[in-house]
Short mmCIF file of C-alpha atoms in Angstrom, two decimals:
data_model
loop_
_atom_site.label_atom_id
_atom_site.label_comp_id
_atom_site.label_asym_id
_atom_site.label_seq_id
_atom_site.Cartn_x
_atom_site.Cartn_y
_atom_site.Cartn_z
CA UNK A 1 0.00 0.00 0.00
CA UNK A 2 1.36 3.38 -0.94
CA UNK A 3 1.19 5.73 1.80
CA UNK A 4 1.34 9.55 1.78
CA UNK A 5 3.95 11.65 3.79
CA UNK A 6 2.46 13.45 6.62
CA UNK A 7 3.19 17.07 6.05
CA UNK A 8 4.76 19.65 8.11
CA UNK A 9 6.52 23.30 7.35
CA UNK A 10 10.43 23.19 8.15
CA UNK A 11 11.66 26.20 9.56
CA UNK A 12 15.07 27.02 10.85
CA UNK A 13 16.07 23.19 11.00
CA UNK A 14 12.92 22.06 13.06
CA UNK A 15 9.28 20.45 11.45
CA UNK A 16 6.11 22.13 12.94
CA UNK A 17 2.76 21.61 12.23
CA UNK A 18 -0.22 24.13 11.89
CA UNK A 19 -3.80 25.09 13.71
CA UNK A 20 -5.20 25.88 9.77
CA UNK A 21 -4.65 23.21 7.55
CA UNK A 22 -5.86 22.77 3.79
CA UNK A 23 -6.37 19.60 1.93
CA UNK A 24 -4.77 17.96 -0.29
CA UNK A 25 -5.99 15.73 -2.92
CA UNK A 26 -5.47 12.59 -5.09
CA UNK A 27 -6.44 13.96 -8.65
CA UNK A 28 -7.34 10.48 -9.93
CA UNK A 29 -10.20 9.89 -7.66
CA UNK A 30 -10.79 13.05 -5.50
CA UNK A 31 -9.81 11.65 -2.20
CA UNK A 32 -8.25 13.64 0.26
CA UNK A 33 -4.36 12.24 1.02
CA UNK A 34 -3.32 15.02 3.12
CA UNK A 35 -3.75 17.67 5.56
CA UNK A 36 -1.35 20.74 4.57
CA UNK A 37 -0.56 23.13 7.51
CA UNK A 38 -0.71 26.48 6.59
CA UNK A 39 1.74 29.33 7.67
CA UNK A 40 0.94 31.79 10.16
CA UNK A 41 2.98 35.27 9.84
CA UNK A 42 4.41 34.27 13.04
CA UNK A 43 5.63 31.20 11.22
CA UNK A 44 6.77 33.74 8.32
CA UNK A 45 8.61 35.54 10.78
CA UNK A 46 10.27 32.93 12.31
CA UNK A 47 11.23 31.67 8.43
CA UNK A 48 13.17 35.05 7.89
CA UNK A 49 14.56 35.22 11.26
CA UNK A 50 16.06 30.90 10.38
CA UNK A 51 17.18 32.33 7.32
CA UNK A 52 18.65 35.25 8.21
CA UNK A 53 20.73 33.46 10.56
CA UNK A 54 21.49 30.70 8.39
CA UNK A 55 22.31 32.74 5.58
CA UNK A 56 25.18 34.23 8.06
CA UNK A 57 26.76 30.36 8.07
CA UNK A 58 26.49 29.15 4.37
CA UNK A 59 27.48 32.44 2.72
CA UNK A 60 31.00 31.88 4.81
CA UNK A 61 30.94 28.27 3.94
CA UNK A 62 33.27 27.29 1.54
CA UNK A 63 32.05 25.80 -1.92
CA UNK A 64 33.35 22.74 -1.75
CA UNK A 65 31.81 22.10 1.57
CA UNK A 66 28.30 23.25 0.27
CA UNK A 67 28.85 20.85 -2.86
CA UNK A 68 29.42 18.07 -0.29
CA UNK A 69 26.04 18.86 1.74
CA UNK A 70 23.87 19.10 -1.74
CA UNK A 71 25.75 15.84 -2.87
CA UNK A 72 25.13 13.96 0.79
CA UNK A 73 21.31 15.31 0.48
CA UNK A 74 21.50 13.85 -3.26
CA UNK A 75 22.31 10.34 -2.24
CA UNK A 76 19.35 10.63 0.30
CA UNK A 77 16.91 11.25 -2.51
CA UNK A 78 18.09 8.57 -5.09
CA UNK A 79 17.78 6.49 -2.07
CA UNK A 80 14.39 7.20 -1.40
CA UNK A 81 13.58 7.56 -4.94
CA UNK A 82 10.93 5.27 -5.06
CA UNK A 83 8.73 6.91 -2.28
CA UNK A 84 9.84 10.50 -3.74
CA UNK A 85 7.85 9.25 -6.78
CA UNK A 86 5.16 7.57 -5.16
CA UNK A 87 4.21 10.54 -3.49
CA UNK A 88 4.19 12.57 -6.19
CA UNK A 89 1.69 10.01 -7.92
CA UNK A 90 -0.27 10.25 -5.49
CA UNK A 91 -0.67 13.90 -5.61
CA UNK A 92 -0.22 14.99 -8.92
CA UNK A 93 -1.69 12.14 -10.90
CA UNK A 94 1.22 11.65 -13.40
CA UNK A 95 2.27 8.24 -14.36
CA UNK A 96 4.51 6.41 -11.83
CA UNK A 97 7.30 5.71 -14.88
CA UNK A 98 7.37 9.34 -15.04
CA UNK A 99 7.37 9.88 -11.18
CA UNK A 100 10.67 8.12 -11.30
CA UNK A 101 12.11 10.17 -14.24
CA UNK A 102 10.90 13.53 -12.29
CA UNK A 103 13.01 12.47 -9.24
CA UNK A 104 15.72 11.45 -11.47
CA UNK A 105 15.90 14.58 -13.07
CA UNK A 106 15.22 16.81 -9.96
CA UNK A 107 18.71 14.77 -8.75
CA UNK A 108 20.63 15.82 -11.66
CA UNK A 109 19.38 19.58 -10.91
CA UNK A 110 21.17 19.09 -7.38
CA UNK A 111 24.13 17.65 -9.05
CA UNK A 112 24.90 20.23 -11.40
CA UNK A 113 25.10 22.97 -9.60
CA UNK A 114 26.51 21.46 -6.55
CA UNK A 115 29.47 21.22 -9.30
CA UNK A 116 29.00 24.86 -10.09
CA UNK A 117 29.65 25.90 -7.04
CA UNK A 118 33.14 25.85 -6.97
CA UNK A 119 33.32 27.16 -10.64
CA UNK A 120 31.92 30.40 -9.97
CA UNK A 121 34.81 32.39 -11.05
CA UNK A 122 35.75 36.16 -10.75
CA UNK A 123 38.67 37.40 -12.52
CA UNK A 124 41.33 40.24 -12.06
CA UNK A 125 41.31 42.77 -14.68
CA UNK A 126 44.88 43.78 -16.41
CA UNK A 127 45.77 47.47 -15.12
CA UNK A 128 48.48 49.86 -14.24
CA UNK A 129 51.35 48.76 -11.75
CA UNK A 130 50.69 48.28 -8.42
CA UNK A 131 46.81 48.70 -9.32
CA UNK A 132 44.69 45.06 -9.00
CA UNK A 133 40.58 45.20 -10.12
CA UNK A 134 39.72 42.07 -9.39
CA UNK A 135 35.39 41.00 -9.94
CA UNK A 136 34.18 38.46 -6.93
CA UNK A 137 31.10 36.90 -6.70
CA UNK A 138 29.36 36.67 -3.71
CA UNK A 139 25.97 34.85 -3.01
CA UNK A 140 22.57 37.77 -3.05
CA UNK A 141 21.68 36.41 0.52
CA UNK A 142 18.02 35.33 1.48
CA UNK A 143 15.80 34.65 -1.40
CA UNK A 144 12.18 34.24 -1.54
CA UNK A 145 11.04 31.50 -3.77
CA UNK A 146 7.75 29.77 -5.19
CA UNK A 147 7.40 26.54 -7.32
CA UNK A 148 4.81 25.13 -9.07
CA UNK A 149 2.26 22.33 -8.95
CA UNK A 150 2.94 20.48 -12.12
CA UNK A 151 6.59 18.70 -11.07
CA UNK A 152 6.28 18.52 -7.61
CA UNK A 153 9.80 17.32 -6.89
CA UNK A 154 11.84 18.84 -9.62
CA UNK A 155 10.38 22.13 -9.37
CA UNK A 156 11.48 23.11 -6.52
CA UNK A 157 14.60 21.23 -7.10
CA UNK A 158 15.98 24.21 -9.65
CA UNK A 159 15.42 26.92 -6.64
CA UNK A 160 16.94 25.26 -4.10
CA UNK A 161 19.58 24.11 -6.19
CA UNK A 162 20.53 27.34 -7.06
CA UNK A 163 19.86 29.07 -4.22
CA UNK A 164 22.39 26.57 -2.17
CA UNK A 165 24.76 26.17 -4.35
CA UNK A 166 25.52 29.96 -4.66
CA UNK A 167 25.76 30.29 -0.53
CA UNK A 168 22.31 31.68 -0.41
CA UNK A 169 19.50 31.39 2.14
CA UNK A 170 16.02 30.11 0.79
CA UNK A 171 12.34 30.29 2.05
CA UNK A 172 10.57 28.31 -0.17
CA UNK A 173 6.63 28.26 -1.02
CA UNK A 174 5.86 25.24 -2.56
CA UNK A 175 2.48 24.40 -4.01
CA UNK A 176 -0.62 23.50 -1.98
CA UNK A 177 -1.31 20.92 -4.23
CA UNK A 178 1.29 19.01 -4.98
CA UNK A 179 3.74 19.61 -1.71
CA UNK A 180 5.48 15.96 -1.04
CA UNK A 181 8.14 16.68 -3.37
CA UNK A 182 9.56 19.99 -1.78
CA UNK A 183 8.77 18.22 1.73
CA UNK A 184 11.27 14.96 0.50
CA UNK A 185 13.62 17.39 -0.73
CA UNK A 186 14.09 19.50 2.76
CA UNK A 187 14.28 15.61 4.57
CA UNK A 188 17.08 14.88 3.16
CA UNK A 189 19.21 18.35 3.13
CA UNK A 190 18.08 18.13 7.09
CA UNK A 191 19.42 14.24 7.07
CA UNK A 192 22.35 15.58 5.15
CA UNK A 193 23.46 18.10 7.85
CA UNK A 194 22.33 21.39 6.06
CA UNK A 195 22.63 24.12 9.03
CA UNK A 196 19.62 25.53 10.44
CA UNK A 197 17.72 27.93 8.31
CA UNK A 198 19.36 27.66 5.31
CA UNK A 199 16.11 26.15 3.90
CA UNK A 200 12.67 26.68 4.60
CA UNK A 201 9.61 25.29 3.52
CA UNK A 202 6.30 26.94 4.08
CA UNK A 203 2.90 26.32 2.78
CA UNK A 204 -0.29 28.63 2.92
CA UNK A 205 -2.37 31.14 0.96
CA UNK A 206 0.20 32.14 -1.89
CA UNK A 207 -0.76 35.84 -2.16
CA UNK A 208 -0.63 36.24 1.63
CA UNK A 209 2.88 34.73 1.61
CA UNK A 210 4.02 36.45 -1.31
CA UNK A 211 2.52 39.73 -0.29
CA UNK A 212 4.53 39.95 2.84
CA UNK A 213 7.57 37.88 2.36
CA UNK A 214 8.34 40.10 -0.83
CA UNK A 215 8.71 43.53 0.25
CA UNK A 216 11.03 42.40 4.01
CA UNK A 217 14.64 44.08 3.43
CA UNK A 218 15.81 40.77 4.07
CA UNK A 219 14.61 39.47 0.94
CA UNK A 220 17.57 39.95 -2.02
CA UNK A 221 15.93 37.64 -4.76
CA UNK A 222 12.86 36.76 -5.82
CA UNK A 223 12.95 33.65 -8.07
CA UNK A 224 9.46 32.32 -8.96
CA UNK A 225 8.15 29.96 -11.74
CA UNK A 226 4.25 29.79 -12.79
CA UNK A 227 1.65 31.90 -15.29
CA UNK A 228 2.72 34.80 -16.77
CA UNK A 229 0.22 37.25 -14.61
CA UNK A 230 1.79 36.09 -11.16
CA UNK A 231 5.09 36.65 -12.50
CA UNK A 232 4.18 40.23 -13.27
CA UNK A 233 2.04 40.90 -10.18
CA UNK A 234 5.31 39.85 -7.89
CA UNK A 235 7.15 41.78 -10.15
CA UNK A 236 5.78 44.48 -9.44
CA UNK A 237 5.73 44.05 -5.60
CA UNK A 238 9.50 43.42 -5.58
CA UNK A 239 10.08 46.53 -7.68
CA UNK A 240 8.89 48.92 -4.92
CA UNK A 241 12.01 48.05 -2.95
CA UNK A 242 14.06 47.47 -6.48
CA UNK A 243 14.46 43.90 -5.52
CA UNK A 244 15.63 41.06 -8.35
CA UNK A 245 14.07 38.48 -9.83
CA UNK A 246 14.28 35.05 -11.44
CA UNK A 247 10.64 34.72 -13.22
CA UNK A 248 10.13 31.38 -15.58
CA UNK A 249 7.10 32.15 -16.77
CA UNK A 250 4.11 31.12 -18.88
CA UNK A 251 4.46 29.86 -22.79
CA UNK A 252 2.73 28.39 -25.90
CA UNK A 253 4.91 26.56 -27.67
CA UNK A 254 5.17 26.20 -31.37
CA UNK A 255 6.11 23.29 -33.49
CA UNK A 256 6.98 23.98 -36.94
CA UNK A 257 7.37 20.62 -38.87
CA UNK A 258 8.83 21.35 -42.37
CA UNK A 259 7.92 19.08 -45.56
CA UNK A 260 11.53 17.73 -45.58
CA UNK A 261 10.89 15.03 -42.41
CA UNK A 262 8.63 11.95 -41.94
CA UNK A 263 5.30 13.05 -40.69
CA UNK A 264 4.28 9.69 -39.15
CA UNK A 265 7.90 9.73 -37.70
CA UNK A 266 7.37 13.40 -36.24
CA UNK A 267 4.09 13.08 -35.25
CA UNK A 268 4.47 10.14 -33.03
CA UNK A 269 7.27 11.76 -31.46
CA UNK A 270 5.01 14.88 -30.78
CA UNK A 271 2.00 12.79 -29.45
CA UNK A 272 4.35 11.35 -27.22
CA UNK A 273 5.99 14.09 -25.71
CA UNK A 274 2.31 16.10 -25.74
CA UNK A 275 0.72 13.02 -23.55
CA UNK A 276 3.63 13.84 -20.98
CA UNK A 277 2.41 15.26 -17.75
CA UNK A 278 -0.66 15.50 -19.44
CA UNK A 279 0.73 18.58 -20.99
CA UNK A 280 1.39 20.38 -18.11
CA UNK A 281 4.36 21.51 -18.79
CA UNK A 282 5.29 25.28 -19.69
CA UNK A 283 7.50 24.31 -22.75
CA UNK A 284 4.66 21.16 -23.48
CA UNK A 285 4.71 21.64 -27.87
CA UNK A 286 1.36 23.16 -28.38
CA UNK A 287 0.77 25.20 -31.86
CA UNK A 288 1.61 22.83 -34.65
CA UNK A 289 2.45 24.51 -38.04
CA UNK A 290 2.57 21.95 -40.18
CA UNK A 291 3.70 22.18 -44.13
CA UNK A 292 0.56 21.92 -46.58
CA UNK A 293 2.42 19.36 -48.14
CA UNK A 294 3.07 16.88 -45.51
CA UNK A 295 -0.09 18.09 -43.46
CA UNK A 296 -2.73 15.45 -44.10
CA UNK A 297 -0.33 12.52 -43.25
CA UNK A 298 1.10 14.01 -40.82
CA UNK A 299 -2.52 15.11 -38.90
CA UNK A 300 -3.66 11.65 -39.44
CA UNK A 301 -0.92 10.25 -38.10
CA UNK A 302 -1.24 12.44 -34.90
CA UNK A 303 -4.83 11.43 -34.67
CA UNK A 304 -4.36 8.00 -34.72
CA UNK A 305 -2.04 7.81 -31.80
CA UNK A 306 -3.51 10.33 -30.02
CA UNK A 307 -6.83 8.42 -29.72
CA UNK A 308 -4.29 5.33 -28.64
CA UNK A 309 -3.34 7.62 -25.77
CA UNK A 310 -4.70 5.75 -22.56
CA UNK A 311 -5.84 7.65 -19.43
CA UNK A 312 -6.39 6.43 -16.02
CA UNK A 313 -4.45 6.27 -12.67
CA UNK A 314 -0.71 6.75 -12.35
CA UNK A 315 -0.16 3.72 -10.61
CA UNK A 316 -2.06 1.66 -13.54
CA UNK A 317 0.95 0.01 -16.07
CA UNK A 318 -1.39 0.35 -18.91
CA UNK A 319 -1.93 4.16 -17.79
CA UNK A 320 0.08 6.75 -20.54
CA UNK A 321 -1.36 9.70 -19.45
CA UNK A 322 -3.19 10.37 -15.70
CA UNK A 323 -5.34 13.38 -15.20
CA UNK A 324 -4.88 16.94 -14.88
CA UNK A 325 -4.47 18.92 -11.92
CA UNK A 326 -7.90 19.96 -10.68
CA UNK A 327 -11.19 21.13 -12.02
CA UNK A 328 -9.94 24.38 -12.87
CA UNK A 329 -7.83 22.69 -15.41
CA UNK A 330 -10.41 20.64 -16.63
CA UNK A 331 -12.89 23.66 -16.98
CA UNK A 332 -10.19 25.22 -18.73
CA UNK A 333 -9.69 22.76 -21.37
CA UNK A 334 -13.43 21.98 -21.83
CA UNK A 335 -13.85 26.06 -22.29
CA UNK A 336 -11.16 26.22 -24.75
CA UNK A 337 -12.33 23.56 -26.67
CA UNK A 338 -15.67 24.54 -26.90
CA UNK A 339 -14.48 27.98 -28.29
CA UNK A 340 -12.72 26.45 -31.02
CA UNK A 341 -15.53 23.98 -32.09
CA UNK A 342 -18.05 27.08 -32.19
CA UNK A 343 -15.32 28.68 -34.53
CA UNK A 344 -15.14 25.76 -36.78
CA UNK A 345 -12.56 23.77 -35.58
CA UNK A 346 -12.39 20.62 -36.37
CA UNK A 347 -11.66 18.29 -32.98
CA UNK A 348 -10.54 14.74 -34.15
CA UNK A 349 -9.46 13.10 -31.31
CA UNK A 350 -10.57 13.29 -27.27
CA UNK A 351 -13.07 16.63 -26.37
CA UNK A 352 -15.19 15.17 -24.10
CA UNK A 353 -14.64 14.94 -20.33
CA UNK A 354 -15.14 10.69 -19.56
CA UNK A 355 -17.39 10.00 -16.78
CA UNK A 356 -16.78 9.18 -13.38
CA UNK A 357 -14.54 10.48 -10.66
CA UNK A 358 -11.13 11.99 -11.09
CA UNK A 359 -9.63 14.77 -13.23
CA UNK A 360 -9.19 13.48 -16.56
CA UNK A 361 -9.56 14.82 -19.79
CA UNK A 362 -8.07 12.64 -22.99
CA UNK A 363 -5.47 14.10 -25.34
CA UNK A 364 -7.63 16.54 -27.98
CA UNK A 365 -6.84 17.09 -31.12
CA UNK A 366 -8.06 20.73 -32.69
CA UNK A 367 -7.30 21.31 -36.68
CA UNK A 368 -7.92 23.90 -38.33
CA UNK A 369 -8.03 26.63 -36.14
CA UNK A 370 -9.37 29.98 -37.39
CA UNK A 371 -7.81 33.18 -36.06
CA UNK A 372 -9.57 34.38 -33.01
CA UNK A 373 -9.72 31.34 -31.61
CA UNK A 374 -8.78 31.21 -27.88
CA UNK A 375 -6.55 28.02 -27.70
CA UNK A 376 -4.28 30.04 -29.81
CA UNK A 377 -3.90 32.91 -27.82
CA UNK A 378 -4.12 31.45 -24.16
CA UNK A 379 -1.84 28.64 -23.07
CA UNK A 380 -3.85 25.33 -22.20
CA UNK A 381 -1.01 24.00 -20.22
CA UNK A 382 -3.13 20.22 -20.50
CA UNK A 383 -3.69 17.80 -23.04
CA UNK A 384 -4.79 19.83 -26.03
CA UNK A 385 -2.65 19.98 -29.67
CA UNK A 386 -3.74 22.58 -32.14
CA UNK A 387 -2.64 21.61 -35.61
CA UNK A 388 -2.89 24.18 -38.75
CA UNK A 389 -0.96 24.08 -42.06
CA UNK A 390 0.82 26.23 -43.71
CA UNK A 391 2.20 27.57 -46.82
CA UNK A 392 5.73 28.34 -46.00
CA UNK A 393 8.71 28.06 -43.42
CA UNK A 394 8.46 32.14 -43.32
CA UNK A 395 4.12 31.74 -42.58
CA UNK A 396 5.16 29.54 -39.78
CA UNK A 397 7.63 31.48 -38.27
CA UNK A 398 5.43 34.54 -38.35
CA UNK A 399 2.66 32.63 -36.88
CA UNK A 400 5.26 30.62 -34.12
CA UNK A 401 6.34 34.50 -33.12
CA UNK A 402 2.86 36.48 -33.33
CA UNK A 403 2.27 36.08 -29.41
CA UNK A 404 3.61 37.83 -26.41
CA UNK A 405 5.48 34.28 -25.27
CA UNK A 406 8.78 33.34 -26.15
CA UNK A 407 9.64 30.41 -24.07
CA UNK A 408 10.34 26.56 -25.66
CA UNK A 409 9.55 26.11 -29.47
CA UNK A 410 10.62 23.48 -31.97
CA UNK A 411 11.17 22.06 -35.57
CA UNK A 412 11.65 19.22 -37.04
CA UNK A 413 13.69 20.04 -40.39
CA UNK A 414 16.50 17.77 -42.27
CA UNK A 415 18.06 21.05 -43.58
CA UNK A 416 21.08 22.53 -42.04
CA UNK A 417 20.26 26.07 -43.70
CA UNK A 418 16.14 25.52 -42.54
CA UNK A 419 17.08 24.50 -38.89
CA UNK A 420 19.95 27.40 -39.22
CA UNK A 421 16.90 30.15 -40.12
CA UNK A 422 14.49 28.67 -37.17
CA UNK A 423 17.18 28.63 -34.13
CA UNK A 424 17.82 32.45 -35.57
CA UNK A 425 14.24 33.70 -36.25
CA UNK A 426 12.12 32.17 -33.71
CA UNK A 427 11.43 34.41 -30.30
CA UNK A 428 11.97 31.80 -27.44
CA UNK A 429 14.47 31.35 -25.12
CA UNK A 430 15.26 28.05 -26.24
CA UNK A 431 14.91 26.17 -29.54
CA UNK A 432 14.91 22.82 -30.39
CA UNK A 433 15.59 20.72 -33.83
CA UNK A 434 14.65 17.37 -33.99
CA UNK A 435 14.28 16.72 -30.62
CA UNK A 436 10.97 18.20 -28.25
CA UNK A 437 13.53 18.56 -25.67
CA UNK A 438 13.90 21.98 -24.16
CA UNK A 439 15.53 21.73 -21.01
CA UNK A 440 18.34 19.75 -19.10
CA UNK A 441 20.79 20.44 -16.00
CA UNK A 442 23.62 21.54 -18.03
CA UNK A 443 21.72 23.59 -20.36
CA UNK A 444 20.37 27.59 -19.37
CA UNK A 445 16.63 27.48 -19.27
CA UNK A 446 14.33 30.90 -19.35
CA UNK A 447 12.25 33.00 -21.92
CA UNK A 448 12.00 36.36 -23.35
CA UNK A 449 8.93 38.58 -23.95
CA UNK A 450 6.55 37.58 -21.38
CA UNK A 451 7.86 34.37 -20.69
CA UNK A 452 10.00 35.33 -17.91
CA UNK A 453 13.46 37.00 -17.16
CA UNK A 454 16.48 34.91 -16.29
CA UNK A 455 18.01 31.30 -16.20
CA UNK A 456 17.97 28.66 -14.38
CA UNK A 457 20.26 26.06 -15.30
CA UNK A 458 23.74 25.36 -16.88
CA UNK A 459 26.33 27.60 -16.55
CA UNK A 460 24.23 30.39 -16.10
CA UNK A 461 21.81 29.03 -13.39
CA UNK A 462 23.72 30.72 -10.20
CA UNK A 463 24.17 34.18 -11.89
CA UNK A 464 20.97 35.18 -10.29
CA UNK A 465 22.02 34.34 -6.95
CA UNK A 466 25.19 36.04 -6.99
CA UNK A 467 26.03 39.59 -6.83
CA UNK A 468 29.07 40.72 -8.92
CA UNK A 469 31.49 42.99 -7.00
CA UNK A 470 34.17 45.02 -8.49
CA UNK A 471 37.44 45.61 -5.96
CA UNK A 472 39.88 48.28 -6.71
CA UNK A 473 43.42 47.48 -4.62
CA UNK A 474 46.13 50.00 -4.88
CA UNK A 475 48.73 48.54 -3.70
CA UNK A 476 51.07 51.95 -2.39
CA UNK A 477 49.71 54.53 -1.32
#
């Protein structure tokens, strides 16, 4: 029997529960798993106080010996993989096969930057005898963070990760929904040895955290991931005390799939990775621009093994895709494609909520699309594809960069000079050829436009949570 963690908040090294709790639930049948404490503003308090305090500790730790915590607390999780995942099953819905891949992958967040940590270089400038300018970077100090709901684990993997690894201090705000994964992570960093405060996890009413964790002094960095109009609403709170961000943001990600490729090829490759999560994903491939050419084949294609796509509960073998969130999403889904059918859409594959408990919704297939038509303009984020044709590489791109998003996009091209023209043309902060993957530990991840400011990731993933300070050293006076 799979049992569910019993949840706390974790501030300055110690668990605690909470008089006001909120409930958490299995999306797959509606049951309640949980009870989530939420955090007072005494409990806030005593979360900035833990991190203020342990802030003072890791900043004067040395790299190495943070790399050697974050690795310890690594080993925990891969450990404990297996009821990491479960957990998250449980709470999210997803598949357990991709459960295990989430943890996996959350892991590798931890490793990478536990490895940048001692590579984050300065460097002396060449200047006049006796005259040394030498940049240092030195970690931004407590940071405020929020993670989403739709990878529970791996989520709030990238902040923390991050956030460590640089010598910062972090109070996390995980989601209500989905909090096991942030509440494995701070197990084993408190197993590991992490000093007191360092990390924090608190639950509660998001705006009420946000609202009044934001705009504390203490607070150097604000690094949040979620819909483009929270980003910009806690934005705008941290810009009243000029405060810095790290905002992942909302997309809608195009696929252009030129007539040079195999359609059937391509399109099971895009079924595939839209089924994942049960495309809950920011950089899930969404808008498919398809060449008139290859079009029909490759749409029927799409079709078929869309309507293969199997739904049901995550801990089900036979299950490919589990349901969404909550009704929200559902309602969302239903109302976008119910706007798209009254335009003339044509919907070929799922569109119909099944009966019976849980929150599942198949994979739909939209073609056709007219302009105007809200799935085009709003980002689903769950199981929906939208798949138009078109005319030209040049139509597609236009299309691909005609909204305010820029954050994952693809194509799927044999030519060096066509997949040359996309990665330079398309608006998004990453592109991918041949391959619907958009983001890995070594790699920097973030958008542009209104997808969000920053990177998390690669080489570039602790910039945000350093400062960069210039030293001028004359060395007689």
């Amino acid at each position: 029997m799979t049992t569910y963690p019993e949840l706390q908040l974790y501030i300055g090294g110690k668990w605690r529960s909470g008089k006001e709790t909120i409930p958490v639930l299995n999306p797959a049948d509606e049951s309640v798993i949980g009870a989530l404490p939420v955090a007072t503003r005494a409990d806030l308090d005593d979360a900035l106080e833990a991190a203020g305090q342990g802030f003072r500790i890791w900043s004067q730790t040395a790299p190495a010996k943070r790399a050697e915590v974050i690795l310890r607390a690594v080993a925990l999780m891969k450990a404990r993989a297996e009821e990491i995942a479960r957990s998250i099953t449980l709470e999210h819905g997803k598949p357990i096969a991709q459960a295990r891949l989430e943890v996996q992958r959350g892991c590798e967040f931890f490793e990478w930057d536990a490895g940048e940590a001692v590579r984050a270089y300065g460097r002396v400038i060449p200047s006049a005898p006796d005259i040394r300018y030498i940049v240092i970077h030195q970690p931004v100090g407590t940071v405020a963070a929020f993670s989403p709901w739709n990878f529970p684990m791996s989520q709030p993997a990238r902040k923390i990760a991050g956030a460590l690894a640089s010598g910062c201090s972090i109070i996390l705000k995980a989601a209500e929904e989905t909090p096991a994964g942030a509440l494995h992570i701070a197990r084993a960093f408190h197993d590991a040895g992490l000093p007191a405060g360092v990390l924090n996890l608190v639950f509660g009413v998001p705006s009420d955290i946000s609202s009044y964790l934001i705009p504390k002094e203490q607070v150097r960095l604000v690094a949040f991931t979620g819909s483009t109009a929270v980003g910009k609403h806690l934005t705008e709170i941290a810009s009243r005390s000029v405060t810095p961000v790290l905002m992942e943001l909302g997309g809608h990600a195009p696929v252009i799939v030129c007539d040079d490729v195999d359609p059937v090829v391509s399109a099971a490759l895009c079924v595939s990775r839209k089924a994942r999560n049960a495309g809950q994903v920011c950089t899930s491939p969404t808008r498919f621009f398809v060449h008139k050419d290859i079009y029909r084949p490759f749409l029927d294609a799409f079709v078929e093994r869309a309507r293969a796509i199997r739904i049901g509960d995550g801990f089900d073998a036979a299950t490919d895709m589990g349901p969404v969130a909550n009704h929200r999403r559902v309602e969302a889904i239903e109302t976008l494609v119910e706007d798209a059918r009254s335009r003339g859409a044509r919907i070929l594959a799922g569109g119909e909520r099944p009966a019976g408990k849980g929150y599942f919704y198949p994979l739909t297939v939209a073609a056709e699309l007219p302009d105007g038509a809200r799935a085009l303009e709003v980002e689903p984020f769950g199981p929906l594809a939208l798949i138009n044709p078109v005319d030209s590489i040049d139509e597609a791109i236009e299309r691909a960069n005609a909204l305010p998003f820029g954050l994952a996009a693809y194509g799927f091209t044999h030519s060096a000079h066509t997949a040359h023209m996309l990665a330079e043309r398309i608006e998004a902060g990453n592109v991918s050829i041949n391959t619907l993957e958009a983001s890995v530990a070594e790699t920097p991840f973030g958008g542009v436009k209104e997808s969000g400011y920053g990177r998390e990731g690669g080489a570039e993933g602790l910039h945000h949570y350093m400062t960069v300070k210039n030293i001028s050293h004359r060395m007689v006076l």
